[in-house]
XYZ file of C-alpha atoms in Angstrom:
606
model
C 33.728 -22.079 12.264
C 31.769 -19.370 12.548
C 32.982 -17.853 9.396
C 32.267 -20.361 7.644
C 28.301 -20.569 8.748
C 28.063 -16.748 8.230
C 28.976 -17.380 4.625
C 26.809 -20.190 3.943
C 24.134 -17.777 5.533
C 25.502 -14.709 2.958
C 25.613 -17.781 -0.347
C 21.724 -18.984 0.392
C 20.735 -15.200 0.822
C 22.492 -13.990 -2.102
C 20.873 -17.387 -4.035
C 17.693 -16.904 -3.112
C 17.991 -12.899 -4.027
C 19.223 -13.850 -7.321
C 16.287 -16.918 -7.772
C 13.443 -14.828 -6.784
C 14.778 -11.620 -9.026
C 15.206 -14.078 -12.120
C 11.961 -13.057 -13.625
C 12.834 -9.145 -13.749
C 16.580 -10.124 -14.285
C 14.999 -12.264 -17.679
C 12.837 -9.290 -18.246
C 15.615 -6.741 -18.422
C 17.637 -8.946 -20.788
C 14.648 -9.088 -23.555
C 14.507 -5.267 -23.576
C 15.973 -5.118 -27.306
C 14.243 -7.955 -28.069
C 10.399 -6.871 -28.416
C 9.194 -8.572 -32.200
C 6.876 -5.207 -32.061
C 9.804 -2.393 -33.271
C 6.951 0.199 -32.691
C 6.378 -0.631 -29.066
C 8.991 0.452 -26.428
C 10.448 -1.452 -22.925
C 9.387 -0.577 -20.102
C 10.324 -2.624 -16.625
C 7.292 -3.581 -14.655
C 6.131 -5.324 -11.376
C 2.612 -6.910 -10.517
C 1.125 -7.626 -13.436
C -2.351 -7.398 -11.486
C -3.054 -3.822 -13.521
C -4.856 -1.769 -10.926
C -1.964 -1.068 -9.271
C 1.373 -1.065 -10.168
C 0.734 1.900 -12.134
C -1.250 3.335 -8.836
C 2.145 2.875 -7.101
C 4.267 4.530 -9.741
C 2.397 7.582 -9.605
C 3.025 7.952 -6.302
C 6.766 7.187 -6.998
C 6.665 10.206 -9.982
C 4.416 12.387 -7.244
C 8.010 12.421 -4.548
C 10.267 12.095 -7.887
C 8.623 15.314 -8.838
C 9.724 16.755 -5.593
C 6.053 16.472 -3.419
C 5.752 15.160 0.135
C 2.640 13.933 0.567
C 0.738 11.933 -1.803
C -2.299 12.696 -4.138
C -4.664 10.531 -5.695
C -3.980 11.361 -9.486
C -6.825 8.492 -10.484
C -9.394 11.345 -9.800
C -10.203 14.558 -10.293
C -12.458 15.603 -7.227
C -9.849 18.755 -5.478
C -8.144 17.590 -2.459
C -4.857 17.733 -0.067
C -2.290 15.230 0.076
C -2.056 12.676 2.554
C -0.057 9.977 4.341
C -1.980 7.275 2.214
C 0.969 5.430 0.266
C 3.175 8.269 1.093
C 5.377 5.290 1.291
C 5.931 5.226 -2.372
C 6.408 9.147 -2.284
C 9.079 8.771 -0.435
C 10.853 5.982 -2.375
C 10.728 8.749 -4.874
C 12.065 11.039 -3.125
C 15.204 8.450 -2.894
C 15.668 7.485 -6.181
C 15.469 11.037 -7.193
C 18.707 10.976 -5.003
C 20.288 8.481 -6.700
C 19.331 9.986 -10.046
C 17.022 6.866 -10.961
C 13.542 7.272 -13.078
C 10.650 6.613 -11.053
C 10.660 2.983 -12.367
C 13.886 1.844 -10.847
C 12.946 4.058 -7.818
C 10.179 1.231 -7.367
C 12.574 -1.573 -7.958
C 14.584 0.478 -5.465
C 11.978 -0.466 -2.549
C 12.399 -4.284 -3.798
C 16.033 -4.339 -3.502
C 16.433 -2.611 -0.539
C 13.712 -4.538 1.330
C 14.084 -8.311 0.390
C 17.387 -8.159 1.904
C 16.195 -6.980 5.179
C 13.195 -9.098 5.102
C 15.874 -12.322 4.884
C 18.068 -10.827 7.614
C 14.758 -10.729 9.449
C 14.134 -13.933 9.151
C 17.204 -15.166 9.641
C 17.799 -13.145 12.984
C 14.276 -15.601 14.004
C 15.789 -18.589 12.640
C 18.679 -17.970 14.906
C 16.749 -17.202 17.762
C 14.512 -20.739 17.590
C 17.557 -22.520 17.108
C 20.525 -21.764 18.415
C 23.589 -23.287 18.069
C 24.538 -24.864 21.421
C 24.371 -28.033 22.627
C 21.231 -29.209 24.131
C 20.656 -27.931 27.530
C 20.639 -31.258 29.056
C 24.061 -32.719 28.200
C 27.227 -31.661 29.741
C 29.364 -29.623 27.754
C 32.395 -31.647 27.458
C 34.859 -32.835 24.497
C 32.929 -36.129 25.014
C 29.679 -34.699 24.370
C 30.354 -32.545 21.517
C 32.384 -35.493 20.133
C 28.832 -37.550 20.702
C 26.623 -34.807 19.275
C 25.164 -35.383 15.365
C 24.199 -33.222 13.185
C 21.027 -33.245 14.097
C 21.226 -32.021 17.717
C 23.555 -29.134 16.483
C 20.964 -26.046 16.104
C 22.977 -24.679 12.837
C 21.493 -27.861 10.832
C 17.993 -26.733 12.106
C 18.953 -23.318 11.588
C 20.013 -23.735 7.777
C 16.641 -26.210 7.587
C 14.207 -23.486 9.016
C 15.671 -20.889 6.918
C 15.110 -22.842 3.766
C 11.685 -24.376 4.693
C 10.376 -20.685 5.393
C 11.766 -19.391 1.658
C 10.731 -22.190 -0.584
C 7.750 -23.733 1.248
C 4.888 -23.199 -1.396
C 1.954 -25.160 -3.057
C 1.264 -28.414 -3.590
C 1.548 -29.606 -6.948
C -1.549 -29.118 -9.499
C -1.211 -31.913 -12.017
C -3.235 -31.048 -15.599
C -3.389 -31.438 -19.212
C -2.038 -28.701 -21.631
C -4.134 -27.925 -24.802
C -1.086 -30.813 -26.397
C -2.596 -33.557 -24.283
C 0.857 -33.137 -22.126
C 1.405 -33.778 -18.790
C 2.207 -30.360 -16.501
C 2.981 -29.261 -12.999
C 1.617 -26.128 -12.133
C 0.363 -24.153 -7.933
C -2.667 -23.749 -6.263
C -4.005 -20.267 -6.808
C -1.279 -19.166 -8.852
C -2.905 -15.788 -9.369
C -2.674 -14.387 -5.615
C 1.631 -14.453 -6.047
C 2.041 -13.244 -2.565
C 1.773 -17.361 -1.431
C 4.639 -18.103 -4.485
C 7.428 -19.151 -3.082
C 9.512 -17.495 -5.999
C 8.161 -14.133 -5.560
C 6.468 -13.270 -2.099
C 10.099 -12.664 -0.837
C 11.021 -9.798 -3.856
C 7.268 -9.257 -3.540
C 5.649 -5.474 -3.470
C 7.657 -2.992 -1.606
C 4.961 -1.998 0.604
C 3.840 -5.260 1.740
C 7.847 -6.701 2.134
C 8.121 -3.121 3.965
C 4.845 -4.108 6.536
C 6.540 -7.846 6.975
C 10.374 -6.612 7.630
C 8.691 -4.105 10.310
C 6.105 -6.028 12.089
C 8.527 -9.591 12.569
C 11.211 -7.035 13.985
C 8.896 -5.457 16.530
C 7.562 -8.939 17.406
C 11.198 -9.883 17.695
C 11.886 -7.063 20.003
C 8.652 -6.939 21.418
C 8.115 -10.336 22.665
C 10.315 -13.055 21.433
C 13.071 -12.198 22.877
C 12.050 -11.989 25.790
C 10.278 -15.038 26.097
C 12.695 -16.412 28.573
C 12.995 -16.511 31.926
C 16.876 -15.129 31.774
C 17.965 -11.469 33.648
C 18.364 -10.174 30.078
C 14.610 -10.541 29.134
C 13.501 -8.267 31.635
C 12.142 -5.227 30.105
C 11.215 -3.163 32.713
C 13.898 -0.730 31.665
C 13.853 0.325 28.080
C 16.070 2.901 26.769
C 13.860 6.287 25.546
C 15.436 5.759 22.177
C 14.910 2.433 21.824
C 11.323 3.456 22.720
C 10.921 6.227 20.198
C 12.484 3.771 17.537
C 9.884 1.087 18.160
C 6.850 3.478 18.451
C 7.977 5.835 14.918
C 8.091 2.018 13.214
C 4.756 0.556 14.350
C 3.232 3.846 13.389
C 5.436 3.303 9.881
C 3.777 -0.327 9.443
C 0.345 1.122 10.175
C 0.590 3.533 7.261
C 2.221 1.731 5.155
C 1.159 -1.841 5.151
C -2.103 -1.528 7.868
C -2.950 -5.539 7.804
C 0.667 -5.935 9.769
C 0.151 -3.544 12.128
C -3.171 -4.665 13.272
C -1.904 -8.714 12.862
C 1.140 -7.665 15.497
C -1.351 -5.742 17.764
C -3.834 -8.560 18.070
C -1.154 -10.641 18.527
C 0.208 -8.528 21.926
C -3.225 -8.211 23.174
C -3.819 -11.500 22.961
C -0.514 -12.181 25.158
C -1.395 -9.866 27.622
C -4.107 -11.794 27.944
C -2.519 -15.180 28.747
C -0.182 -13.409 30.604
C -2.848 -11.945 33.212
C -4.966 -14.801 32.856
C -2.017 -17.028 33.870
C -0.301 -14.686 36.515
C -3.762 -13.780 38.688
C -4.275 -17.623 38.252
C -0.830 -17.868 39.627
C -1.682 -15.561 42.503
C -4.647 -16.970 43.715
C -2.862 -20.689 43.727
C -0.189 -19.559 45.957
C -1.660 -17.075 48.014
C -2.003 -18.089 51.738
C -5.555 -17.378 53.598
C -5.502 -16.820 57.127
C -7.710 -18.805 59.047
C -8.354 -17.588 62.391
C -10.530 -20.311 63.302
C -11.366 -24.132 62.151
C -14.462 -23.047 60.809
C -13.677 -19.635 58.995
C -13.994 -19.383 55.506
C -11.592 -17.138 54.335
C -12.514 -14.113 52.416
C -11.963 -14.914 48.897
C -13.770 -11.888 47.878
C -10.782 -9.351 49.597
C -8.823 -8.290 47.317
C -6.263 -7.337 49.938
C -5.645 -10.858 50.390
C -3.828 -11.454 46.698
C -0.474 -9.890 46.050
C -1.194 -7.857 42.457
C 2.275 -6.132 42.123
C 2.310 -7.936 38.753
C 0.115 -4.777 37.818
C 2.796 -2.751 38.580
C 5.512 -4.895 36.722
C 6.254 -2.923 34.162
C 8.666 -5.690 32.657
C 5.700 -7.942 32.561
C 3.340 -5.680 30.542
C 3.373 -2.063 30.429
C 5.291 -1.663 27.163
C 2.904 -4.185 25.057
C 0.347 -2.241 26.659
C 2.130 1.060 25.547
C 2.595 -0.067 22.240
C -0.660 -0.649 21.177
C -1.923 2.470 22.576
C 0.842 4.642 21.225
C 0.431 3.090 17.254
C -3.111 3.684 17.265
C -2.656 7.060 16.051
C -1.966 5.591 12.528
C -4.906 3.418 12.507
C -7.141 6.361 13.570
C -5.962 8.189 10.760
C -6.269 5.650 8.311
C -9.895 5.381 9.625
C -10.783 8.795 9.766
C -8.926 9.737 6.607
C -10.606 7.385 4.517
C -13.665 8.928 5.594
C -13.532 11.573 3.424
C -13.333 11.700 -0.648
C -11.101 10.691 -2.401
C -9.677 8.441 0.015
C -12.864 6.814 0.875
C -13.168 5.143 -2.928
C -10.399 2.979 -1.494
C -12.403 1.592 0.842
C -15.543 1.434 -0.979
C -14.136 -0.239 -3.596
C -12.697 -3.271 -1.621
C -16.274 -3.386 0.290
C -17.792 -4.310 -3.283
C -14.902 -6.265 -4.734
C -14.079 -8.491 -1.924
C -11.000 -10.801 -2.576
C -12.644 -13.634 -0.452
C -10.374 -16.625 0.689
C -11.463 -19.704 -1.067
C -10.092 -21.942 1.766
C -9.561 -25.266 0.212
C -7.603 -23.228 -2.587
C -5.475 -21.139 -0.336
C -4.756 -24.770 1.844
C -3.280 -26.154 -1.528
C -1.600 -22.883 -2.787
C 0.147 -22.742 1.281
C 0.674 -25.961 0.874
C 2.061 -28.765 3.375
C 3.632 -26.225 5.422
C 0.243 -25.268 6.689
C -0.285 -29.197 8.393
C 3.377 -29.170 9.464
C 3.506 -25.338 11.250
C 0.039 -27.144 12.658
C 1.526 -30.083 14.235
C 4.723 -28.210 15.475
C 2.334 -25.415 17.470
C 0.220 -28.709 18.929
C 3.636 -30.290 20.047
C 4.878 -27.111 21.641
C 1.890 -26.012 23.427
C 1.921 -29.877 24.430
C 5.539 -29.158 26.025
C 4.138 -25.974 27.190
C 7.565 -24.238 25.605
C 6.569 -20.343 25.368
C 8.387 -19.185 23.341
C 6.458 -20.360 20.369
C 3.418 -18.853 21.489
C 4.145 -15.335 19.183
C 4.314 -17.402 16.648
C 1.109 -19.874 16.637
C -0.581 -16.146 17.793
C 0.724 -14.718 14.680
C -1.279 -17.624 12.679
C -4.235 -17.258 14.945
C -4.839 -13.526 14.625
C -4.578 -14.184 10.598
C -6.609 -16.576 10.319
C -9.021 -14.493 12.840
C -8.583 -11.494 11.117
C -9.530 -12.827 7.679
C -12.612 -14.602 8.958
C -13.742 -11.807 10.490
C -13.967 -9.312 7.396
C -15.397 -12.546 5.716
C -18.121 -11.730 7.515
C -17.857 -7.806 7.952
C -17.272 -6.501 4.222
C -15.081 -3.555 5.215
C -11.900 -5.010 3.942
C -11.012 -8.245 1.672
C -9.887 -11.172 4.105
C -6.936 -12.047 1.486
C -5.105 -8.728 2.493
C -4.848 -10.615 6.340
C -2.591 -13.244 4.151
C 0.080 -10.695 3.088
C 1.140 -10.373 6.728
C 4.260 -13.101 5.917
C 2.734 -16.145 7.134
C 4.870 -18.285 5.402
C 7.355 -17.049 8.036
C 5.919 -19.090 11.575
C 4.523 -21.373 9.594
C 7.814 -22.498 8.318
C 9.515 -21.924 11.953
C 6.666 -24.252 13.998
C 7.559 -26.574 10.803
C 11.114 -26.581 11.397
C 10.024 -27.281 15.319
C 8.168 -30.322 14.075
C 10.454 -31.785 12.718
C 13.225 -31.150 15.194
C 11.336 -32.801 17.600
C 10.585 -36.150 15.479
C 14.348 -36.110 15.233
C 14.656 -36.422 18.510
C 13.514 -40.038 18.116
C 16.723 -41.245 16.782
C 15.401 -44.793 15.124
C 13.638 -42.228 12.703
C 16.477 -40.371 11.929
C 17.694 -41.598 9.091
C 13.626 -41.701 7.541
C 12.806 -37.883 8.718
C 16.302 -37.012 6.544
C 15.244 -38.313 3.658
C 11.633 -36.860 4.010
C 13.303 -33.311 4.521
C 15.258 -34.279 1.643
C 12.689 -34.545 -0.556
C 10.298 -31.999 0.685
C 13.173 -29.314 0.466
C 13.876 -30.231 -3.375
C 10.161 -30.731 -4.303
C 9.522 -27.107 -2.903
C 12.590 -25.698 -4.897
C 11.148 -27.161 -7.996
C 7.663 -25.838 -7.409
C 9.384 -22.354 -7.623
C 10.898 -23.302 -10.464
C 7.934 -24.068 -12.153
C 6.877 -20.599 -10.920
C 9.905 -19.355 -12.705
C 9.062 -20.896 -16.089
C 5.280 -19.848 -15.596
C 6.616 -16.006 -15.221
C 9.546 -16.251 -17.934
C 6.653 -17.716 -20.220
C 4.124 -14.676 -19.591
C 7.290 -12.411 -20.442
C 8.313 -14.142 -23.577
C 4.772 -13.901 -24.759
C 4.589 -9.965 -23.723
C 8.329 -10.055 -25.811
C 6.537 -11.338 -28.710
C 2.645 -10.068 -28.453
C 1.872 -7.388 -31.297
C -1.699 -7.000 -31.362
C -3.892 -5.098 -30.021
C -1.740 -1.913 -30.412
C -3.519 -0.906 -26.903
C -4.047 -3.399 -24.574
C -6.483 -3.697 -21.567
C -5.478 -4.713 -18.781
C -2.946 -2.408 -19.472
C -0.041 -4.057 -18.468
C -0.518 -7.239 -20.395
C 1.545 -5.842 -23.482
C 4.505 -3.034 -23.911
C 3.019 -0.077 -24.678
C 3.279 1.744 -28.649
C 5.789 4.054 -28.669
C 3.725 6.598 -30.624
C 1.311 6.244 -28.111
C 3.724 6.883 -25.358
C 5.133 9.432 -26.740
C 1.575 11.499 -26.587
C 2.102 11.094 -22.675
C 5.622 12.227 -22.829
C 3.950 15.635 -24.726
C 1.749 15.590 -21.539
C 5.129 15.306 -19.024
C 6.578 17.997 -20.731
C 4.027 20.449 -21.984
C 1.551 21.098 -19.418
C 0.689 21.839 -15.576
C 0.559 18.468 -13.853
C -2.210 19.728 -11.848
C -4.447 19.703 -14.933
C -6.690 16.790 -15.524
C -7.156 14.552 -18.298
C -10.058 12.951 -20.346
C -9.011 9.473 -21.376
C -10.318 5.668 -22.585
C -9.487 2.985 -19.136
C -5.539 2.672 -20.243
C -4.568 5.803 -20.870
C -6.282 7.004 -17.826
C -4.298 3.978 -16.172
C -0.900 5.120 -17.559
C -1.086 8.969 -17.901
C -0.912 9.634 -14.188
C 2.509 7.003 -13.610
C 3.847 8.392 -16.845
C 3.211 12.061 -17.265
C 2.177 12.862 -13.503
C -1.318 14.963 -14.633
C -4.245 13.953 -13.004
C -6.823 11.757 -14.832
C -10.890 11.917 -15.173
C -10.884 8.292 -14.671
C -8.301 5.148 -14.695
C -8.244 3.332 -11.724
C -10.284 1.345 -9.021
C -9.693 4.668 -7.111
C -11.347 6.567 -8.917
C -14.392 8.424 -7.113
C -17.796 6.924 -7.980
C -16.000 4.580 -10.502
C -19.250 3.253 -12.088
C -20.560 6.458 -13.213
C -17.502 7.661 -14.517
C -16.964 4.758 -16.778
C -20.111 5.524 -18.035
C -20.066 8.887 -18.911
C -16.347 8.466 -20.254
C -18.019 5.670 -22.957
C -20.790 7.783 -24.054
C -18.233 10.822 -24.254
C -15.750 9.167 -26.553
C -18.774 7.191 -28.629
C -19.934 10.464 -29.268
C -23.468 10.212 -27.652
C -23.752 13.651 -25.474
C -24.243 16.370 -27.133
C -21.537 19.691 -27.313
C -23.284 21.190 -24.426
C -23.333 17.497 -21.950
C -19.484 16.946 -23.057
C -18.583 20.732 -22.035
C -19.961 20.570 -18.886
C -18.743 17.283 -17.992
C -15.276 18.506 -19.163
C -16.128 21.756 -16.484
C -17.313 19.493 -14.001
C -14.561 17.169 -13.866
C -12.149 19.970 -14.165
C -10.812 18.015 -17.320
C -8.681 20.545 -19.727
C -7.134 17.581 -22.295
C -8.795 15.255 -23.759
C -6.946 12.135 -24.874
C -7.802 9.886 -28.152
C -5.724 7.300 -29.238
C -6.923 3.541 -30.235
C -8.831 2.817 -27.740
C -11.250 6.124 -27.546
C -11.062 5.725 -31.772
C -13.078 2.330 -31.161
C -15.520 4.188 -29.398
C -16.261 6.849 -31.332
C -16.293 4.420 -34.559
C -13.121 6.019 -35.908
C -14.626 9.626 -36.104
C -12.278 12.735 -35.156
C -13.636 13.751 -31.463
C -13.361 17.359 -32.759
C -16.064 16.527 -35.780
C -18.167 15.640 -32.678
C -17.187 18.294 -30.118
C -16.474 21.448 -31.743
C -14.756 23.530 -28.758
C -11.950 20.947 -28.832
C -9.096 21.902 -30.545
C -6.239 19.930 -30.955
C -2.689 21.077 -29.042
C -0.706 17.691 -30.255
C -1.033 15.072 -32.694
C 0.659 12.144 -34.321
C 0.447 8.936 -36.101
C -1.873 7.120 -33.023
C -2.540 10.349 -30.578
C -4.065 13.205 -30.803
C -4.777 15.608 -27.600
C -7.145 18.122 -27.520
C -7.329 21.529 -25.483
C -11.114 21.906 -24.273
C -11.686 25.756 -24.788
């Protein structure tokens, strides 16, 4: 028996691997198929165009053979740093395996969605488990009594798929044909799609596989009262292990590290509230007299050895204090340039929550996860409480840097919500099932809430394959921006590839907003400008448009060439618009070209 529910575990894991990796599966299968000949496949990820590229030139930085990353998207002088080292090292590995530093980002995708479904199953397991219910006698007439529904692998195979395809309600509009279409809630922020938030960014699937396995080790299993959830013994590797990953989820992904830390502090909390409560309640005063009033102000008189129970809170306590390290050097780092455009940048583009939007785009499994935390903090069953925390601190979190512009709220949501919420839904559920004259209702309602989900994600499926087909298809303009809404000209590429292969990667380049966005993922030099990154972004964009439309004079473009330590200058289509078709060395003399074809042309500055 157990066979068989470990392979109907391994068949919905492998589905919903194959489901969610449809779009880049489709993708792949329309590389010989662009209507463009001149423009070339490449495999993407994210369309959002700040930052895949940002990512892959990372990847090419470890490919390349580096350790620590740089931030190609400027061209102030600085050391590397921790600061998406992540990616580095995923290029690292697929230099390992001989991959380009495209698959080596697909690597982090297919190594991590696994895990992250093995994480959640190992939860699912843990909230449901399948044994008969603690209050019937285990006998051959039990079992033979017991449904389906009191058996915890139904609820088990029910929380596992409510926590994958729970997603948006439906949005119901009118295409420009005057027909009738289903489309999500705030289909733009995919990290709520139930399609792709599970083959989602490596780095954030990297923070949620992490943080739910140190909340798992850290607290929920030992939520019980049993022998085995004692933890005042734990083993020193066990220790280093959890302490070198919380540190790894604070680099990497810092939104999951902070979301599990508020969430521990928050149970210490409880958990002293609750135990000195518990101490005061049951300690005996000793009354000499009739009239004495006892002391209540002695603390000698209340038995604190809870403070000394190291089971009860010492290695919470421990944790947070021993992963603050990577926090502190996330703060301290981004301090100082160019790490500190990061920052700046999300403190004037906030991605604000617009609540009633992200409600609809969650969808019901907000209100359900809602009524299953009410029912078991009703029941006063603990072990849910690291769950409804893990809402709470979200939710906290992101209304508190709605209010304190230091970071956008919507990063708090990439911390895998989905994942309690669809547990404490599952809990809900299970306990209106326990109210067997709606049995037979609740099925049906599961029923139909499981199969409406699964189509919403399959009208996320057709919304992505669509975007794709028209990328397939899309010939004009021969240089896009945002840069990743087209395939890329293969002449134009092929200037980069001169850029790979001919020169120092240390050198910086002079380029329009897409080839400063691609050079650095492509070719591995640095760029003047090309990213949100980039120091003082504003001013650079500026100067960049009045360099390429020809409006400083030799001596201006020289010395913001010097300044900017810029050595190639790069003029394709885009910069051409600019300048109004002219040849940049008509304009600037001391530029002299070092490669040049049929869309490119790149310039040495002398």
């Amino acid at each position: 028996m157990n066979s068989v529910k470990s392979i109907i575990f391994i068949a919905l894991i492998l589905f919903f691997l194959f489901f969610s990796f449809s779009p880049t599966i489709f993708e792949l299968s329309q590389a010989n198929k662009l209507a463009d000949s001149n423009r070339e496949f490449i495999l993407e990820h994210n369309y959002y165009w700040p930052d895949f590229n940002l990512y892959l030139s990372k990847v090419r930085q470890g490919w390349e053979g580096r350790f620590t990353a740089l931030e190609k998207y400027t061209s102030e002088k600085h050391q590397g740093s921790l600061i998406q080292d992540f990616y580095v090292i995923l290029g690292s590995l697929g230099r390992i395996f001989n991959l380009d530093p495209n698959f080596s980002y697909q690597l982090g995708r297919l190594i991590l969605s696994p895990l992250l479904l093995l994480i959640i199953l190992m939860l699912v397991k843990y909230y449901f488990p399948f044994k008969v219910r603690a209050q019937q006698i285990q006998t051959r007439f039990v079992l033979a009594r017991q449904t389906w529904f009191d058996r915890g692998f139904f609820w088990q195979i029910i929380a596992f798929l409510a926590i994958i395809v729970s997603g948006s309600f439906p949005r119901f509009y009118t295409d420009s044909q005057g027909m009738l279409q289903v489309g999500r809630f705030m289909e733009w922020w995919s990290n709520i799609d139930a399609l792709q938030r599970i083959t989602f960014i490596p780095h954030i699937l990297f923070g949620q596989v992490v943080s739910f396995y140190l909340l798992y080790q850290l607290t929920i299993r030992h939520s019980g009262n049993a022998p085995q959830n004692d933890r005042s013994v734990i083993s020193t590797k066990s220790l280093i292990l959890l302490i070198f990953l919380g540190n790894a989820a604070g680099l990497v992904f810092p939104p999951s590290l902070i979301t599990l830390d508020g969430v521990l502090v928050l149970l210490l909390v409880v958990k002293i509230i609750l135990n000195i409560k518990h101490q005061i309640l049951s300690t005996k005063f000793q009354i000499n007299s009739k009239y004495q009033i006892p002391n209540v102000l002695n603390f000698e008189n209340y038995n604190f050895k809870f403070i000394w129970n190291l089971g009860f809170w010492i290695w919470d306590f421990l944790f947070i204090i021993v992963t603050l390290p990577s926090l502190l050097y996330l703060f301290f780092i981004t301090k100082q340039l160019p790490w500190s455009a990061l920052v700046e940048f999300h403190r004037t583009h906030l991605m604000m929550i617009p609540l009633d939007q992200y409600i609809l785009g969650t969808g019901p499994i907000i209100f359900l996860g809602l009524f299953g935390a009410i029912i078991s903090i009703i029941k006063r069953d603990k072990k849910w409480q690291p769950l409804i925390l893990w809402v709470l601190v979200t939710f906290s979190f992101a209304s508190l840097f709605s209010v304190i512009k230091e970071q956008s709220p919507l990063r708090f949501t990439q911390t895998g919500l989905f994942i309690p919420l669809g547990i404490l839904g599952t809990y809900f559920f299970y306990q209106l099932f326990q109210i067997r004259q709606i049995r037979l209702i609740g099925l049906i309602g599961i029923t139909f809430y499981l199969l409406g989900s699964i189509y919403m994600m399959k009208t996320s499926l057709d919304w992505q394959t669509t975007f794709i087909r028209q990328r397939v298809g899309a010939n004009v303009p021969l240089v896009p921006y945002p840069p990743q809404t087209m395939y890329p000209i293969r002449a134009w590429m092929d200037g980069i590839r001169w850029l790979r292969d001919n020169t120092n990667h240390e050198t910086v380049v002079l380029a329009e907003i897409t080839a400063g966005n691609f050079i650095p993922a492509y070719a591995g030099n640095t760029v003047y400008f090309g990213q949100s990154n980039t120091v003082d972004y504003e001013r650079k964009q500026k100067e960049v448009d009045r360099f390429f439309k020809g409006e400083m004079t030799p001596v201006e473009a020289k010395n913001l060439l010097v300044n900017g330590r810029s050595k190639y200058v790069f003029e394709s289509v885009q910069e051409k618009e600019k300048s109004g078709g002219r040849s940049l060395a008509t304009i600037y003399p001391f530029l002299k070209s070092a490669f040049s074809n049929s869309l490119v042309t790149i310039y040495l500055a002398n």
